[in-house]
Tab-separated table of C-alpha atoms in Angstrom:
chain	number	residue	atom	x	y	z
A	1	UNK	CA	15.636	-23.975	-17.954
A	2	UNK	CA	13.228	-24.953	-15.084
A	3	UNK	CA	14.463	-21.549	-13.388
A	4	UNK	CA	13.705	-19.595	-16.332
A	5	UNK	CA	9.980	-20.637	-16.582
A	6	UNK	CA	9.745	-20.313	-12.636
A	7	UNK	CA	10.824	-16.511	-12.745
A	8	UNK	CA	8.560	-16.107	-16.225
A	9	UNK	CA	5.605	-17.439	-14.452
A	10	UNK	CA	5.958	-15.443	-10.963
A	11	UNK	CA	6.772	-11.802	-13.156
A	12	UNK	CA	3.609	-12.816	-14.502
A	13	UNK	CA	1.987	-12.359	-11.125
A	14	UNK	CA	0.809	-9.020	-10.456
A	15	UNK	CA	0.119	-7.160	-6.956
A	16	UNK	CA	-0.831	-4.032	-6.306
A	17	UNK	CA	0.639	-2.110	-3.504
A	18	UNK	CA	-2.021	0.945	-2.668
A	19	UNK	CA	-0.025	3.907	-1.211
A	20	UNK	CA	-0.203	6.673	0.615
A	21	UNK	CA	-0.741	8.332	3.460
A	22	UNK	CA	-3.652	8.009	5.937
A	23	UNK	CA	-6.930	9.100	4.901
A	24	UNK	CA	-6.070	8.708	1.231
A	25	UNK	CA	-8.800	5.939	0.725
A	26	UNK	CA	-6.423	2.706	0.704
A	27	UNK	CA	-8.841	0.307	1.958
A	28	UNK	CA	-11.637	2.008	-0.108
A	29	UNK	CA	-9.646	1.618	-3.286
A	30	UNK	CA	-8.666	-1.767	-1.966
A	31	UNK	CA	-12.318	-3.228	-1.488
A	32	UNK	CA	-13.248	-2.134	-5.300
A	33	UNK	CA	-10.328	-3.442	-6.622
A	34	UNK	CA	-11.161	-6.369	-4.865
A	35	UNK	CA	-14.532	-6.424	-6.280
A	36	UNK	CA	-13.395	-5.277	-9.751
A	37	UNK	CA	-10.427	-7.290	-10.125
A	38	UNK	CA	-11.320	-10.711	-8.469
A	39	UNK	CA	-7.561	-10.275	-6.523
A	40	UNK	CA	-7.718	-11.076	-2.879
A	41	UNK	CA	-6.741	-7.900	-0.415
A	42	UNK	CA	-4.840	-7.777	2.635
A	43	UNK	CA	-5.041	-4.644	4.654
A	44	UNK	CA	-1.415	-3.866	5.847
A	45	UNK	CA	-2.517	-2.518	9.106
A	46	UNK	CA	-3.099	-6.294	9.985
A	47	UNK	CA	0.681	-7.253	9.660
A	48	UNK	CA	1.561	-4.746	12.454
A	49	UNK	CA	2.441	-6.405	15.362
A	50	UNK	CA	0.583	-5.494	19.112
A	51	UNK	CA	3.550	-3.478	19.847
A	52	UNK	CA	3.547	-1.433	17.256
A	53	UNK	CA	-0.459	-0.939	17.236
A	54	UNK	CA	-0.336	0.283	20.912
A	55	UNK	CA	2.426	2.905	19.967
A	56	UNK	CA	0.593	4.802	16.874
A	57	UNK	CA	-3.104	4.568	19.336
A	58	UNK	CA	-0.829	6.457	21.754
A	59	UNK	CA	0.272	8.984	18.771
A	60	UNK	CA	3.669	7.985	18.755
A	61	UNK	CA	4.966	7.653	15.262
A	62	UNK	CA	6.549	4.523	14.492
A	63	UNK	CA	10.488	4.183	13.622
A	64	UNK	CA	12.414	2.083	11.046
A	65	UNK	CA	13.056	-0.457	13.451
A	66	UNK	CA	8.935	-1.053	13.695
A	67	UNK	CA	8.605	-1.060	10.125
A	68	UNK	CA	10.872	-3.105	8.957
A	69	UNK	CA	9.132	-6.675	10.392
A	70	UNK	CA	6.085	-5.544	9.812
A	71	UNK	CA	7.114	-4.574	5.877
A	72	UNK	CA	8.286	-7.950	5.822
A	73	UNK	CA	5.685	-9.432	6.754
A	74	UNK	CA	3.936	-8.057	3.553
A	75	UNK	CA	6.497	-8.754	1.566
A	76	UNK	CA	6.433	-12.504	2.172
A	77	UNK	CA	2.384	-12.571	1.966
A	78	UNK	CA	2.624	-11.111	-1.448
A	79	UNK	CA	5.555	-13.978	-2.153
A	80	UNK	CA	3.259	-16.619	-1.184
A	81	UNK	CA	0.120	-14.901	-3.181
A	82	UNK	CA	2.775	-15.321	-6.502
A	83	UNK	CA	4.052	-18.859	-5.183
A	84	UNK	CA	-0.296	-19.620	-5.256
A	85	UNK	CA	-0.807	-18.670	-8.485
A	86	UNK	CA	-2.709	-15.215	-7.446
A	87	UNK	CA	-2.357	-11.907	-8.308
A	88	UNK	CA	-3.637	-9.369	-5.163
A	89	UNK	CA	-3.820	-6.254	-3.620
A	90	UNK	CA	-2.479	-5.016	-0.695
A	91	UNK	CA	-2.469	-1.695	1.650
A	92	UNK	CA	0.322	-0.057	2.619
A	93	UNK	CA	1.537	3.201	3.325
A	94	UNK	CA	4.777	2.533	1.591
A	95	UNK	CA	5.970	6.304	2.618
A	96	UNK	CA	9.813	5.944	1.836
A	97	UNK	CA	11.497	4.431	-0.894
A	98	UNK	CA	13.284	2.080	1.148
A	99	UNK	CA	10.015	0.415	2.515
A	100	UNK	CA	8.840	0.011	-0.856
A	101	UNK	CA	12.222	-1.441	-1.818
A	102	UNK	CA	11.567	-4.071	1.084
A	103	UNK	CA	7.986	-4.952	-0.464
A	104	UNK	CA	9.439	-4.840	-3.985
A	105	UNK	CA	11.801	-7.710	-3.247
A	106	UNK	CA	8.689	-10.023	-3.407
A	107	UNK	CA	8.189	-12.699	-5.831
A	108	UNK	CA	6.242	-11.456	-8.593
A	109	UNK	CA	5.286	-8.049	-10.421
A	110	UNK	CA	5.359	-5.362	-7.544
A	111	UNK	CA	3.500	-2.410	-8.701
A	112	UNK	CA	2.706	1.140	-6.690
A	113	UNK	CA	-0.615	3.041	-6.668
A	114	UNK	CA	0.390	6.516	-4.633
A	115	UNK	CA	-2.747	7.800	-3.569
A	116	UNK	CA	-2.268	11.595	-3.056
A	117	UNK	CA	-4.804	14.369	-1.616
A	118	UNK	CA	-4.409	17.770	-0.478
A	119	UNK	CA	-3.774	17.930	3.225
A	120	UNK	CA	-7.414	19.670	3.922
A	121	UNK	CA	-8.938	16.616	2.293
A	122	UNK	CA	-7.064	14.171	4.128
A	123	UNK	CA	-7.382	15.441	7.618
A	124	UNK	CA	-11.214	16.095	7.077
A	125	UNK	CA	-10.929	12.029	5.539
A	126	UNK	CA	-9.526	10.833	9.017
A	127	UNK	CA	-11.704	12.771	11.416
A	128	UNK	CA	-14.605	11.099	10.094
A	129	UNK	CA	-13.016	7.155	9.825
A	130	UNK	CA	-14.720	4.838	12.158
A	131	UNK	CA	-12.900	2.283	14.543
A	132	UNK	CA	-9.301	3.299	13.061
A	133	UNK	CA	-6.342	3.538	15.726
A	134	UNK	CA	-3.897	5.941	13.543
A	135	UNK	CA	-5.055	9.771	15.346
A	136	UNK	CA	-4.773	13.079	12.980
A	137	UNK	CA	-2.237	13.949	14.855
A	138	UNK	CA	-0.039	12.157	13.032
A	139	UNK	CA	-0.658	13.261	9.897
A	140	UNK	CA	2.211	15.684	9.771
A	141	UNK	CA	4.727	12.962	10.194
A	142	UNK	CA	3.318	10.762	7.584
A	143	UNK	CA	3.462	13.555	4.845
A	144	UNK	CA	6.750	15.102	5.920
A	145	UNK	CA	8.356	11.158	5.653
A	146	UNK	CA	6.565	11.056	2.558
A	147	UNK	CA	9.161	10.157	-0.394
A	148	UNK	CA	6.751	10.584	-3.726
A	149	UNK	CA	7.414	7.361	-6.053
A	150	UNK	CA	10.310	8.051	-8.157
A	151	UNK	CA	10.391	7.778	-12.234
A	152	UNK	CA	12.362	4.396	-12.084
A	153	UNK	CA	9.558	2.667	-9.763
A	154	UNK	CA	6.829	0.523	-11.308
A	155	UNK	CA	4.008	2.643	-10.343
A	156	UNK	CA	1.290	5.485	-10.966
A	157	UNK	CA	-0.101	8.439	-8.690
A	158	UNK	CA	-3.685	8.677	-8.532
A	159	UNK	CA	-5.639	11.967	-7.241
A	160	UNK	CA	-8.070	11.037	-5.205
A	161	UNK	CA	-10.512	14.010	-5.310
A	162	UNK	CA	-13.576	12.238	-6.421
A	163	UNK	CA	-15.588	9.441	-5.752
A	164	UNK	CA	-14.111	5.929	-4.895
A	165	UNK	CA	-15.369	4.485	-8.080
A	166	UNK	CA	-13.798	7.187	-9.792
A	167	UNK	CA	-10.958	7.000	-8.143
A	168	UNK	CA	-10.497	2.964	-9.232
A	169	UNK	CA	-11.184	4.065	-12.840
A	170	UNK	CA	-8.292	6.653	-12.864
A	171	UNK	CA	-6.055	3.997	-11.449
A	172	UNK	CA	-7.051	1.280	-13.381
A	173	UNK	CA	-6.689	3.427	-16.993
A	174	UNK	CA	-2.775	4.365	-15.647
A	175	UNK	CA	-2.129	1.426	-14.633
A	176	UNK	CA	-3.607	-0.183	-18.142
A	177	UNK	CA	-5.095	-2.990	-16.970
C-alpha cells in the first residue's frame, strides 16, 4: 500500500514543460509562470553540456546523440522537483515526440505547453534576443524536426501572437489551472 500512496502523491506533482521552437517566448512564459504560479523554473538551455553549447554557437544543429543526456538531465531535475514536494516549470524545446517521451518518464504529472508562432514572428523574435547562443540560422531545422504534440499527449498549444501576459492567460485557461 506504501507504493500506492507514493505514486498518488508524485501524479499529484505537476510540471510544466514549455515547448517550442526558438523565439517562441519559453523563458518569457517561463518567468511569469514563475511569478504567477510560485513553481520554481529551470531554463533547459542550462542542462546542455559545453560540447553541445559550442556546436549550436557554431550553427551546427545538434543530433540525437546530443540530446539525449542533455534530455535526461531534465528529466531527472523534474524527478527530484516531484521527489521535493514541488511542482515547476521547465524550458525545453521538446521538438520530437521521442524527446518528450524521455522527459515524460519523470516522476510526477508531465504536462506540454507547445508554443507556436508563424515563422515571420519567430525569426523577427530571435534577431532581436540578447546574449542567446542559438543563431537564426537554425531556425529551419528546428521547425522542419518539429513533431506538433499529438492528441494522446498531456498537453495544450498556445499561440503566441500577443503579449507575454496574454500569452500566460491563454495557457493557463487550457491548461485549467
Amino acid at each position: 500500500m506504501g507504493d500506492a500512496t507514493t505514486h498518488d502523491q508524485a501524479a499529484a506533482v505537476e510540471h510544466l514543460v514549455l515547448m517550442g521552437v526558438a523565439g517562441s517566448g519559453k523563458t518569457t512564459l517561463a518567468g511569469i509562470l514563475e511569478e504567477r504560479l510560485g513553481r520554481p523554473y529551470a531554463e533547459a538551455d542550462d542542462f546542455h553540456p559545453p560540447a553541445n553549447i559550442e556546436k549550436m554557437s557554431a550553427g551546427t544543429p545538434l543530433d540525437d546523440d546530443d540530446r539525449w543526456p542533455w534530455l535526461g538531465a531534465i528529466r531527472d531535475w523534474l524527478t527530484e522537483q516531484t521527489r521535493a514536494g514541488r511542482p515547476s516549470v521547465v524550458t525545453c524545446s521538446a521538438l520530437k515526440r521521442s524527446y518528450r517521451d524521455v522527459l515524460r518518464a519523470a516522476e510526477g504529472r508531465v504536462r506540454f505547453v507547445h508554443l507556436t508562432a508563424g515563422t515571420d514572428l519567430l525569426e523577427d523574435r530571435m534577431a532581436h534576443r540578447e546574449g542567446h547562443f542559438m543563431p537564426t540560422t537554425l531556425l529551419p531545422s528546428q521547425l522542419s524536426t518539429l513533431e506538433p504534440l499529438g492528441d494522446d499527449e498531456d498537453g495544450v498549444t498556445v499561440v503566441v501572437d500577443v503579449p507575454p501576459q496574454d500569452v500566460a492567460d491563454r495557457a493557463l485557461t487550457a491548461l485549467h489551472t
